[in-house]
GROMACS .gro file of C-alpha atoms in nm:
model
  404
    1MET     CA    1   0.899  -3.871   1.857
    2ASN     CA    2   1.012  -3.910   1.509
    3GLN     CA    3   0.808  -3.989   1.249
    4PRO     CA    4   0.942  -4.319   1.052
    5TYR     CA    5   1.091  -4.320   0.767
    6LYS     CA    6   0.825  -4.413   0.532
    7ASN     CA    7   0.939  -4.182   0.216
    8GLN     CA    8   1.288  -4.215   0.252
    9PRO     CA    9   1.509  -4.438  -0.036
   10VAL     CA   10   1.767  -4.685   0.118
   11SER     CA   11   2.099  -4.657  -0.026
   12LEU     CA   12   2.260  -4.861  -0.349
   13GLU     CA   13   2.462  -5.048  -0.046
   14ALA     CA   14   2.236  -5.112   0.179
   15ALA     CA   15   1.965  -5.192  -0.082
   16ARG     CA   16   2.233  -5.433  -0.241
   17LEU     CA   17   2.328  -5.606   0.091
   18SER     CA   18   2.015  -5.654   0.205
   19THR     CA   19   1.857  -5.797  -0.102
   20ARG     CA   20   2.065  -6.186   0.068
   21GLU     CA   21   2.050  -6.159   0.478
   22ILE     CA   22   1.958  -6.443   0.525
   23ARG     CA   23   1.919  -6.837   0.466
   24VAL     CA   24   1.635  -7.073   0.629
   25PHE     CA   25   1.695  -7.417   0.684
   26ALA     CA   26   1.420  -7.613   0.746
   27ARG     CA   27   1.561  -7.864   1.002
   28ASN     CA   28   1.511  -8.257   1.111
   29PRO     CA   29   1.297  -8.307   1.387
   30SER     CA   30   1.525  -8.577   1.537
   31GLN     CA   31   1.851  -8.368   1.446
   32PRO     CA   32   1.957  -8.244   1.775
   33LEU     CA   33   2.063  -7.850   1.854
   34ASP     CA   34   2.387  -7.816   1.703
   35GLU     CA   35   2.525  -7.624   2.047
   36HIS     CA   36   2.910  -7.513   1.914
   37LEU     CA   37   2.685  -7.273   1.641
   38LEU     CA   38   2.499  -7.087   1.932
   39ASN     CA   39   2.765  -6.834   1.931
   40ASP     CA   40   2.889  -6.844   1.617
   41THR     CA   41   2.791  -6.550   1.505
   42ARG     CA   42   2.692  -6.634   1.139
   43TRP     CA   43   2.433  -6.913   1.247
   44ILE     CA   44   2.147  -6.860   1.391
   45GLU     CA   45   2.028  -7.186   1.617
   46LEU     CA   46   1.684  -7.131   1.810
   47PRO     CA   47   1.563  -7.425   1.988
   48TYR     CA   48   1.262  -7.628   2.012
   49SER     CA   49   1.257  -7.442   1.686
   50SER     CA   50   1.200  -7.615   1.272
   51PHE     CA   51   1.459  -7.414   1.139
   52SER     CA   52   1.802  -7.306   1.111
   53MET     CA   53   1.949  -6.963   0.955
   54GLN     CA   54   2.259  -6.842   0.855
   55VAL     CA   55   2.373  -6.512   0.791
   56ARG     CA   56   2.485  -6.447   0.399
   57TYR     CA   57   2.821  -6.336   0.341
   58ASP     CA   58   2.848  -6.004   0.357
   59SER     CA   59   2.498  -5.920   0.438
   60LEU     CA   60   2.474  -5.605   0.620
   61LEU     CA   61   2.368  -5.850   0.933
   62GLU     CA   62   2.657  -5.998   0.900
   63ARG     CA   63   2.872  -5.616   0.943
   64LEU     CA   64   2.641  -5.614   1.206
   65PHE     CA   65   2.766  -5.876   1.357
   66ARG     CA   66   3.125  -5.790   1.351
   67GLU     CA   67   3.105  -5.439   1.570
   68LYS     CA   68   3.311  -5.440   1.836
   69ILE     CA   69   3.014  -5.423   2.092
   70PHE     CA   70   2.780  -5.641   1.970
   71LEU     CA   71   3.132  -5.947   1.995
   72ARG     CA   72   3.155  -5.785   2.356
   73GLN     CA   73   2.815  -5.953   2.416
   74ALA     CA   74   2.986  -6.292   2.379
   75GLY     CA   75   3.150  -6.219   2.737
   76ILE     CA   76   2.816  -6.099   2.913
   77ASN     CA   77   2.657  -6.426   3.056
   78GLN     CA   78   2.314  -6.448   2.999
   79LEU     CA   79   2.172  -6.582   3.335
   80GLN     CA   80   2.458  -6.500   3.548
   81HIS     CA   81   2.461  -6.569   3.908
   82LEU     CA   82   2.157  -6.778   3.877
   83VAL     CA   83   2.109  -7.198   3.962
   84PRO     CA   84   1.832  -7.418   3.914
   85SER     CA   85   1.605  -7.379   4.250
   86ASN     CA   86   1.718  -7.788   4.327
   87CYS     CA   87   2.114  -7.736   4.215
   88PRO     CA   88   2.337  -7.960   4.419
   89GLU     CA   89   2.555  -7.840   4.670
   90ASP     CA   90   2.866  -7.971   4.531
   91GLU     CA   91   2.712  -7.784   4.253
   92LEU     CA   92   2.672  -7.414   4.354
   93LYS     CA   93   3.068  -7.356   4.253
   94ASN     CA   94   2.996  -7.375   3.865
   95ILE     CA   95   2.896  -6.994   3.865
   96PRO     CA   96   2.817  -6.861   3.566
   97TYR     CA   97   2.631  -7.209   3.578
   98PHE     CA   98   2.460  -7.202   3.236
   99PRO     CA   99   2.674  -7.120   2.927
  100HIS     CA  100   2.465  -6.922   2.654
  101SER     CA  101   2.572  -6.539   2.603
  102ARG     CA  102   2.380  -6.216   2.579
  103LEU     CA  103   2.534  -6.236   2.199
  104THR     CA  104   2.329  -6.568   2.126
  105HIS     CA  105   1.981  -6.411   2.214
  106ALA     CA  106   2.053  -6.062   2.065
  107LYS     CA  107   2.124  -6.231   1.708
  108ILE     CA  108   1.854  -6.447   1.766
  109VAL     CA  109   1.617  -6.146   1.825
  110ALA     CA  110   1.735  -5.972   1.502
  111ALA     CA  111   1.707  -6.250   1.258
  112ILE     CA  112   1.385  -6.366   1.345
  113GLY     CA  113   1.266  -5.977   1.358
  114LEU     CA  114   1.398  -5.969   1.015
  115VAL     CA  115   1.256  -6.254   0.881
  116LEU     CA  116   0.899  -6.143   1.042
  117LEU     CA  117   0.944  -5.803   0.891
  118GLY     CA  118   1.014  -5.937   0.544
  119ARG     CA  119   0.708  -6.208   0.590
  120GLU     CA  120   0.486  -5.925   0.662
  121GLY     CA  121   0.592  -5.704   0.351
  122TYR     CA  122   0.755  -5.435   0.566
  123SER     CA  123   1.028  -5.257   0.346
  124THR     CA  124   1.370  -5.283   0.303
  125VAL     CA  125   1.488  -4.988   0.559
  126ASP     CA  126   1.234  -5.088   0.821
  127GLN     CA  127   1.362  -5.468   0.846
  128LEU     CA  128   1.718  -5.330   0.819
  129ARG     CA  129   1.639  -5.046   1.052
  130PHE     CA  130   1.517  -5.289   1.327
  131ALA     CA  131   1.785  -5.545   1.299
  132ALA     CA  132   1.997  -5.312   1.371
  133ALA     CA  133   1.826  -5.207   1.682
  134ALA     CA  134   1.733  -5.553   1.764
  135ALA     CA  135   2.085  -5.730   1.725
  136PHE     CA  136   2.211  -5.441   1.989
  137HIS     CA  137   1.923  -5.442   2.179
  138ASP     CA  138   2.148  -5.550   2.534
  139ALA     CA  139   2.444  -5.378   2.388
  140ALA     CA  140   2.512  -5.141   2.738
  141THR     CA  141   2.446  -5.457   2.965
  142PRO     CA  142   2.722  -5.399   3.228
  143ALA     CA  143   2.961  -5.700   3.318
  144GLY     CA  144   2.822  -5.877   3.576
  145GLY     CA  145   2.389  -5.832   3.296
  146ASP     CA  146   2.170  -5.806   3.581
  147THR     CA  147   2.342  -5.871   3.935
  148VAL     CA  148   2.451  -5.535   3.827
  149ILE     CA  149   2.193  -5.352   3.692
  150ARG     CA  150   1.978  -5.427   4.070
  151ILE     CA  151   2.267  -5.206   4.224
  152ASP     CA  152   2.146  -4.916   4.084
  153ARG     CA  153   1.845  -4.987   3.753
  154ASP     CA  154   1.930  -4.604   3.689
  155LYS     CA  155   2.251  -4.590   3.641
  156PHE     CA  156   2.336  -4.962   3.471
  157CYS     CA  157   1.993  -5.033   3.297
  158GLU     CA  158   2.084  -5.137   2.886
  159GLU     CA  159   1.814  -4.956   2.814
  160ALA     CA  160   1.916  -4.622   3.009
  161ASN     CA  161   2.248  -4.620   2.785
  162PHE     CA  162   2.212  -4.787   2.491
  163ALA     CA  163   2.202  -4.472   2.290
  164LYS     CA  164   2.515  -4.390   2.519
  165VAL     CA  165   2.667  -4.667   2.472
  166MET     CA  166   2.566  -4.652   2.027
  167ALA     CA  167   2.671  -4.238   1.999
  168ASP     CA  168   3.003  -4.345   2.143
  169ASN     CA  169   3.059  -4.574   1.953
  170GLN     CA  170   2.992  -4.375   1.636
  171LEU     CA  171   2.718  -4.628   1.544
  172ASP     CA  172   2.460  -4.373   1.500
  173ARG     CA  173   2.677  -4.176   1.243
  174ARG     CA  174   2.827  -4.461   1.092
  175TRP     CA  175   2.502  -4.607   1.006
  176ARG     CA  176   2.324  -4.306   0.856
  177PHE     CA  177   2.318  -4.559   0.495
  178PHE     CA  178   2.044  -4.737   0.588
  179GLY     CA  179   1.848  -4.510   0.762
  180PHE     CA  180   1.925  -4.604   1.150
  181ASN     CA  181   1.799  -4.316   1.363
  182LEU     CA  182   1.941  -4.314   1.743
  183GLU     CA  183   1.664  -4.145   1.886
  184GLU     CA  184   1.406  -4.373   1.726
  185ALA     CA  185   1.623  -4.656   1.764
  186GLN     CA  186   1.558  -4.597   2.231
  187GLU     CA  187   1.206  -4.581   2.183
  188TRP     CA  188   1.245  -4.929   2.012
  189VAL     CA  189   1.465  -5.079   2.266
  190SER     CA  190   1.243  -4.915   2.610
  191GLY     CA  191   0.947  -5.073   2.405
  192GLN     CA  192   0.770  -4.797   2.309
  193GLY     CA  193   0.746  -4.625   1.924
  194ARG     CA  194   0.616  -4.818   1.636
  195PHE     CA  195   0.861  -5.155   1.703
  196GLY     CA  196   0.916  -5.080   2.028
  197GLN     CA  197   0.602  -5.384   2.135
  198LEU     CA  198   0.748  -5.607   1.840
  199LEU     CA  199   1.119  -5.607   2.001
  200ASP     CA  200   0.979  -5.646   2.342
  201THR     CA  201   0.797  -5.958   2.244
  202LEU     CA  202   1.082  -6.118   2.019
  203ASP     CA  203   1.306  -6.011   2.314
  204LYS     CA  204   1.085  -6.244   2.528
  205ILE     CA  205   1.054  -6.529   2.360
  206SER     CA  206   1.395  -6.540   2.273
  207TYR     CA  207   1.561  -6.552   2.617
  208THR     CA  208   1.292  -6.797   2.750
  209ILE     CA  209   1.353  -7.014   2.451
  210LEU     CA  210   1.742  -7.015   2.546
  211ASP     CA  211   1.670  -7.053   2.917
  212VAL     CA  212   1.459  -7.329   2.892
  213TYR     CA  213   1.673  -7.549   2.713
  214PHE     CA  214   1.984  -7.474   2.917
  215LEU     CA  215   1.734  -7.527   3.199
  216ILE     CA  216   1.671  -7.860   3.072
  217LYS     CA  217   2.001  -7.983   2.991
  218SER     CA  218   2.143  -7.886   3.338
  219GLY     CA  219   1.949  -8.225   3.449
  220HIS     CA  220   1.719  -8.012   3.719
  221ALA     CA  221   1.412  -7.892   3.501
  222PRO     CA  222   1.126  -7.937   3.712
  223LYS     CA  223   0.880  -8.195   3.555
  224THR     CA  224   0.608  -7.974   3.495
  225LEU     CA  225   0.816  -7.749   3.289
  226LEU     CA  226   0.936  -8.085   3.139
  227ALA     CA  227   0.579  -8.200   3.076
  228LEU     CA  228   0.476  -7.852   2.895
  229VAL     CA  229   0.795  -7.888   2.659
  230GLU     CA  230   0.822  -8.226   2.571
  231GLY     CA  231   0.353  -8.225   2.495
  232ASP     CA  232   0.542  -7.955   2.196
  233THR     CA  233   0.868  -7.979   2.091
  234PHE     CA  234   0.881  -7.709   1.862
  235PHE     CA  235   0.695  -7.445   2.101
  236GLY     CA  236   0.995  -7.251   1.976
  237ASP     CA  237   0.778  -7.175   1.687
  238VAL     CA  238   0.552  -6.944   1.827
  239TRP     CA  239   0.685  -6.659   1.736
  240GLN     CA  240   0.588  -6.780   1.342
  241ASP     CA  241   0.267  -6.745   1.457
  242LEU     CA  242   0.333  -6.364   1.525
  243SER     CA  243   0.124  -6.103   1.329
  244PHE     CA  244   0.266  -5.785   1.261
  245LYS     CA  245   0.054  -5.621   0.973
  246GLY     CA  246   0.005  -5.252   0.983
  247GLY     CA  247   0.183  -5.253   1.315
  248GLN     CA  248  -0.057  -5.451   1.549
  249LEU     CA  249   0.086  -5.744   1.713
  250HIS     CA  250  -0.130  -6.036   1.793
  251PHE     CA  251  -0.066  -6.449   1.761
  252LYS     CA  252  -0.235  -6.702   1.539
  253ASP     CA  253  -0.208  -7.002   1.792
  254ASN     CA  254  -0.399  -6.977   2.101
  255LEU     CA  255  -0.285  -7.288   2.255
  256ARG     CA  256   0.075  -7.263   2.203
  257LEU     CA  257   0.117  -6.934   2.301
  258LEU     CA  258  -0.097  -7.054   2.640
  259ARG     CA  259   0.177  -7.295   2.684
  260PHE     CA  260   0.438  -7.048   2.605
  261LEU     CA  261   0.317  -6.819   2.872
  262GLN     CA  262   0.242  -7.100   3.088
  263ILE     CA  263   0.685  -7.249   3.036
  264ARG     CA  264   0.719  -6.820   3.146
  265ALA     CA  265   0.562  -6.845   3.435
  266ILE     CA  266   0.762  -7.190   3.531
  267MET     CA  267   1.075  -7.012   3.445
  268HIS     CA  268   1.000  -6.701   3.657
  269ASP     CA  269   0.922  -6.892   3.965
  270GLN     CA  270   1.154  -7.158   3.948
  271LEU     CA  271   1.475  -6.994   3.780
  272TYR     CA  272   1.409  -6.608   3.768
  273LYS     CA  273   1.308  -6.540   4.120
  274ASN     CA  274   1.408  -6.838   4.256
  275PRO     CA  275   1.514  -6.747   4.640
  276GLN     CA  276   1.862  -6.916   4.615
  277CYS     CA  277   1.963  -6.745   4.301
  278ARG     CA  278   1.826  -6.423   4.512
  279LYS     CA  279   2.124  -6.543   4.790
  280LEU     CA  280   2.408  -6.542   4.551
  281GLU     CA  281   2.323  -6.242   4.359
  282LEU     CA  282   2.305  -6.044   4.690
  283ALA     CA  283   2.669  -6.143   4.758
  284TYR     CA  284   2.805  -6.024   4.435
  285SER     CA  285   2.613  -5.679   4.396
  286ARG     CA  286   2.729  -5.609   4.735
  287ALA     CA  287   3.079  -5.668   4.651
  288ILE     CA  288   3.077  -5.560   4.317
  289GLU     CA  289   2.892  -5.215   4.490
  290ASN     CA  290   3.161  -5.211   4.732
  291LEU     CA  291   3.391  -5.166   4.479
  292CYS     CA  292   3.227  -4.902   4.305
  293LEU     CA  293   3.208  -4.688   4.602
  294ALA     CA  294   3.596  -4.738   4.707
  295ASN     CA  295   3.605  -4.627   4.283
  296ALA     CA  296   3.811  -4.943   4.207
  297ILE     CA  297   3.578  -4.956   3.904
  298THR     CA  298   3.410  -4.753   3.784
  299THR     CA  299   3.048  -4.738   3.536
  300ASP     CA  300   3.278  -4.672   3.203
  301ASN     CA  301   3.416  -4.971   3.282
  302LEU     CA  302   3.096  -5.171   3.343
  303LEU     CA  303   2.983  -5.071   3.013
  304ASN     CA  304   3.264  -5.108   2.798
  305GLU     CA  305   3.451  -5.459   2.969
  306ASP     CA  306   3.343  -5.793   3.050
  307ASP     CA  307   3.271  -6.066   3.304
  308THR     CA  308   3.585  -6.211   3.238
  309TRP     CA  309   3.718  -5.847   3.361
  310LEU     CA  310   3.483  -5.826   3.625
  311ALA     CA  311   3.574  -6.124   3.821
  312ARG     CA  312   3.932  -6.083   3.815
  313GLN     CA  313   3.846  -5.737   4.049
  314LEU     CA  314   3.653  -5.953   4.258
  315GLU     CA  315   3.765  -6.172   4.607
  316PRO     CA  316   3.653  -6.521   4.516
  317ILE     CA  317   3.263  -6.564   4.658
  318ASP     CA  318   3.213  -6.920   4.868
  319HIS     CA  319   2.905  -7.043   4.669
  320VAL     CA  320   2.842  -7.276   4.969
  321ARG     CA  321   2.894  -7.129   5.257
  322MET     CA  322   2.751  -6.856   5.155
  323ASN     CA  323   2.446  -6.994   5.088
  324ALA     CA  324   2.429  -7.205   5.420
  325LYS     CA  325   2.550  -6.852   5.602
  326ILE     CA  326   2.188  -6.643   5.385
  327LYS     CA  327   1.844  -6.741   5.518
  328HIS     CA  328   1.509  -6.670   5.275
  329ARG     CA  329   1.147  -6.615   5.394
  330HIS     CA  330   0.842  -6.562   5.147
  331PHE     CA  331   0.587  -6.330   5.351
  332ARG     CA  332   0.266  -6.329   5.139
  333ARG     CA  333   0.170  -5.984   5.371
  334GLN     CA  334   0.406  -5.673   5.453
  335ALA     CA  335   0.260  -5.672   5.837
  336LEU     CA  336   0.381  -6.025   5.866
  337CYS     CA  337   0.766  -5.944   5.716
  338ASP     CA  338   0.746  -5.658   5.898
  339ALA     CA  339   0.700  -5.843   6.260
  340TYR     CA  340   0.944  -6.100   6.166
  341ARG     CA  341   1.196  -5.837   6.112
  342GLN     CA  342   1.208  -5.693   6.449
  343ARG     CA  343   1.288  -6.050   6.614
  344LEU     CA  344   1.620  -6.143   6.369
  345ASN     CA  345   1.840  -5.908   6.613
  346GLY     CA  346   2.065  -5.747   6.412
  347ARG     CA  347   2.095  -6.061   6.144
  348PHE     CA  348   1.887  -5.847   5.894
  349ILE     CA  349   2.024  -5.807   5.541
  350PHE     CA  350   1.776  -5.746   5.317
  351THR     CA  351   1.443  -5.733   5.200
  352GLU     CA  352   1.230  -5.703   4.836
  353TYR     CA  353   0.869  -5.694   4.738
  354ALA     CA  354   0.852  -5.918   4.441
  355LYS     CA  355   0.525  -5.863   4.185
  356ALA     CA  356   0.345  -6.084   4.050
  357PHE     CA  357   0.488  -6.238   3.745
  358SER     CA  358   0.334  -6.017   3.426
  359THR     CA  359   0.075  -6.397   3.264
  360GLY     CA  360   0.048  -6.241   2.905
  361LEU     CA  361  -0.329  -6.271   2.910
  362ASP     CA  362  -0.358  -5.954   2.747
  363TRP     CA  363  -0.191  -6.048   2.462
  364LEU     CA  364  -0.355  -6.019   2.126
  365VAL     CA  365  -0.472  -6.352   1.959
  366GLN     CA  366  -0.672  -6.371   1.629
  367GLN     CA  367  -1.051  -6.452   1.588
  368GLN     CA  368  -1.289  -6.429   1.377
  369ALA     CA  369  -1.419  -6.063   1.471
  370GLY     CA  370  -1.034  -5.926   1.493
  371PRO     CA  371  -0.737  -5.980   1.775
  372SER     CA  372  -0.871  -6.028   2.151
  373PRO     CA  373  -0.684  -6.069   2.452
  374LEU     CA  374  -0.598  -6.410   2.497
  375ALA     CA  375  -0.793  -6.458   2.836
  376ASP     CA  376  -1.122  -6.366   2.640
  377VAL     CA  377  -1.023  -6.708   2.469
  378LEU     CA  378  -0.927  -6.962   2.785
  379SER     CA  379  -1.159  -7.129   2.986
  380PRO     CA  380  -1.174  -7.034   3.285
  381TYR     CA  381  -0.936  -7.302   3.395
  382GLN     CA  382  -0.704  -7.224   3.205
  383VAL     CA  383  -0.693  -6.875   3.338
  384ASP     CA  384  -0.684  -6.945   3.684
  385ASN     CA  385  -0.371  -7.185   3.626
  386LEU     CA  386  -0.202  -6.953   3.455
  387THR     CA  387  -0.244  -6.649   3.727
  388ARG     CA  388  -0.168  -6.935   4.002
  389LEU     CA  389   0.151  -6.974   3.826
  390SER     CA  390   0.235  -6.653   3.789
  391GLY     CA  391   0.157  -6.516   4.133
  392HIS     CA  392   0.369  -6.780   4.298
  393ARG     CA  393   0.673  -6.567   4.391
  394GLU     CA  394   0.391  -6.283   4.471
  395GLY     CA  395   0.549  -6.080   4.840
  396TRP     CA  396   0.794  -5.977   5.097
  397HIS     CA  397   1.122  -6.170   5.075
  398MET     CA  398   1.291  -6.134   5.322
  399PHE     CA  399   1.676  -6.234   5.325
  400PHE     CA  400   1.873  -6.261   5.649
  401TYR     CA  401   2.194  -6.474   5.815
  402ALA     CA  402   2.151  -6.761   6.025
  403GLN     CA  403   2.160  -6.812   6.416
  404THR     CA  404   2.525  -6.934   6.463
   0.00000   0.00000   0.00000
């Protein structure tokens, strides 16, 4: 592992640019989110947050945001083939169902990381290097996003392809003037090294908050989620409770962190692991995999093109018919799953085991005696409630064709 650039001076150009990266504005609590700014690379809007941010003209961050492979992320949908758990049949055709992109998510992670590290007293070099890795942490996401990654995680995972895509675009060489190091950035993007935990945490915060906003906006959010968000309309400020002094990450507000983790668990149950979403993903994954096997599309195509290009390669999929054709069963025990499979008479398609969603109870919170795991400061009821929420989808999930 490379040593941190503790004593490396930043170049004069980088120092000049970094002195004016971002303006932060307080937002009127009654003012609605300005959605047209979500894909404007110079404005950063974080839902359920008390602030807006603007990237300063001709700052280094704006230069990063103008790179071709950063702008490609505007063509990669964040949630791809996910739909609400109670999505009406007549809305299933609206794929992708949610409009936000990987670009919206990436610029939020970069901007709040830059503000956080500046507030915590990290050097200009550290701030700029982190912002670069954060802004491009999803740059290697293939067209089709997680649906394609499920085909072959080793081949298509954005973390695994990060260094390749950055080197192919010569960013590792062009960014040396502000201390960027590709090997070290690869560690951070993989959740390792000096800033890996921080990047991973901000990544989770950003996509969760964005996904919650658009699920609620769809009109199909579960009441449990609505109640939690209405209980703290600024729950998106959870990142401002973060401390990263001395490289140790912990939160300062126990209850806001708990609320955020409860929201994440509900999103996992209702959206990320919703079996209806998995049916849609299966249909698209198989269609894309067949194109790959026939050499009609390549790995490089998927890493360099966007969702619009991929949609042109695919035959139209009848979502309503497909949803009715594929059935789903959930089993807590593998023996029951195997027994049911034997009764399907060739109708079996696919089985996968879903682990319990990570509760976050091991995340650290500040106490008088020092940082402690959140589980140690919550009541037994709160711990049990979050554990049950996170484990609802755990078990074996079988998909099979309906009997005709």
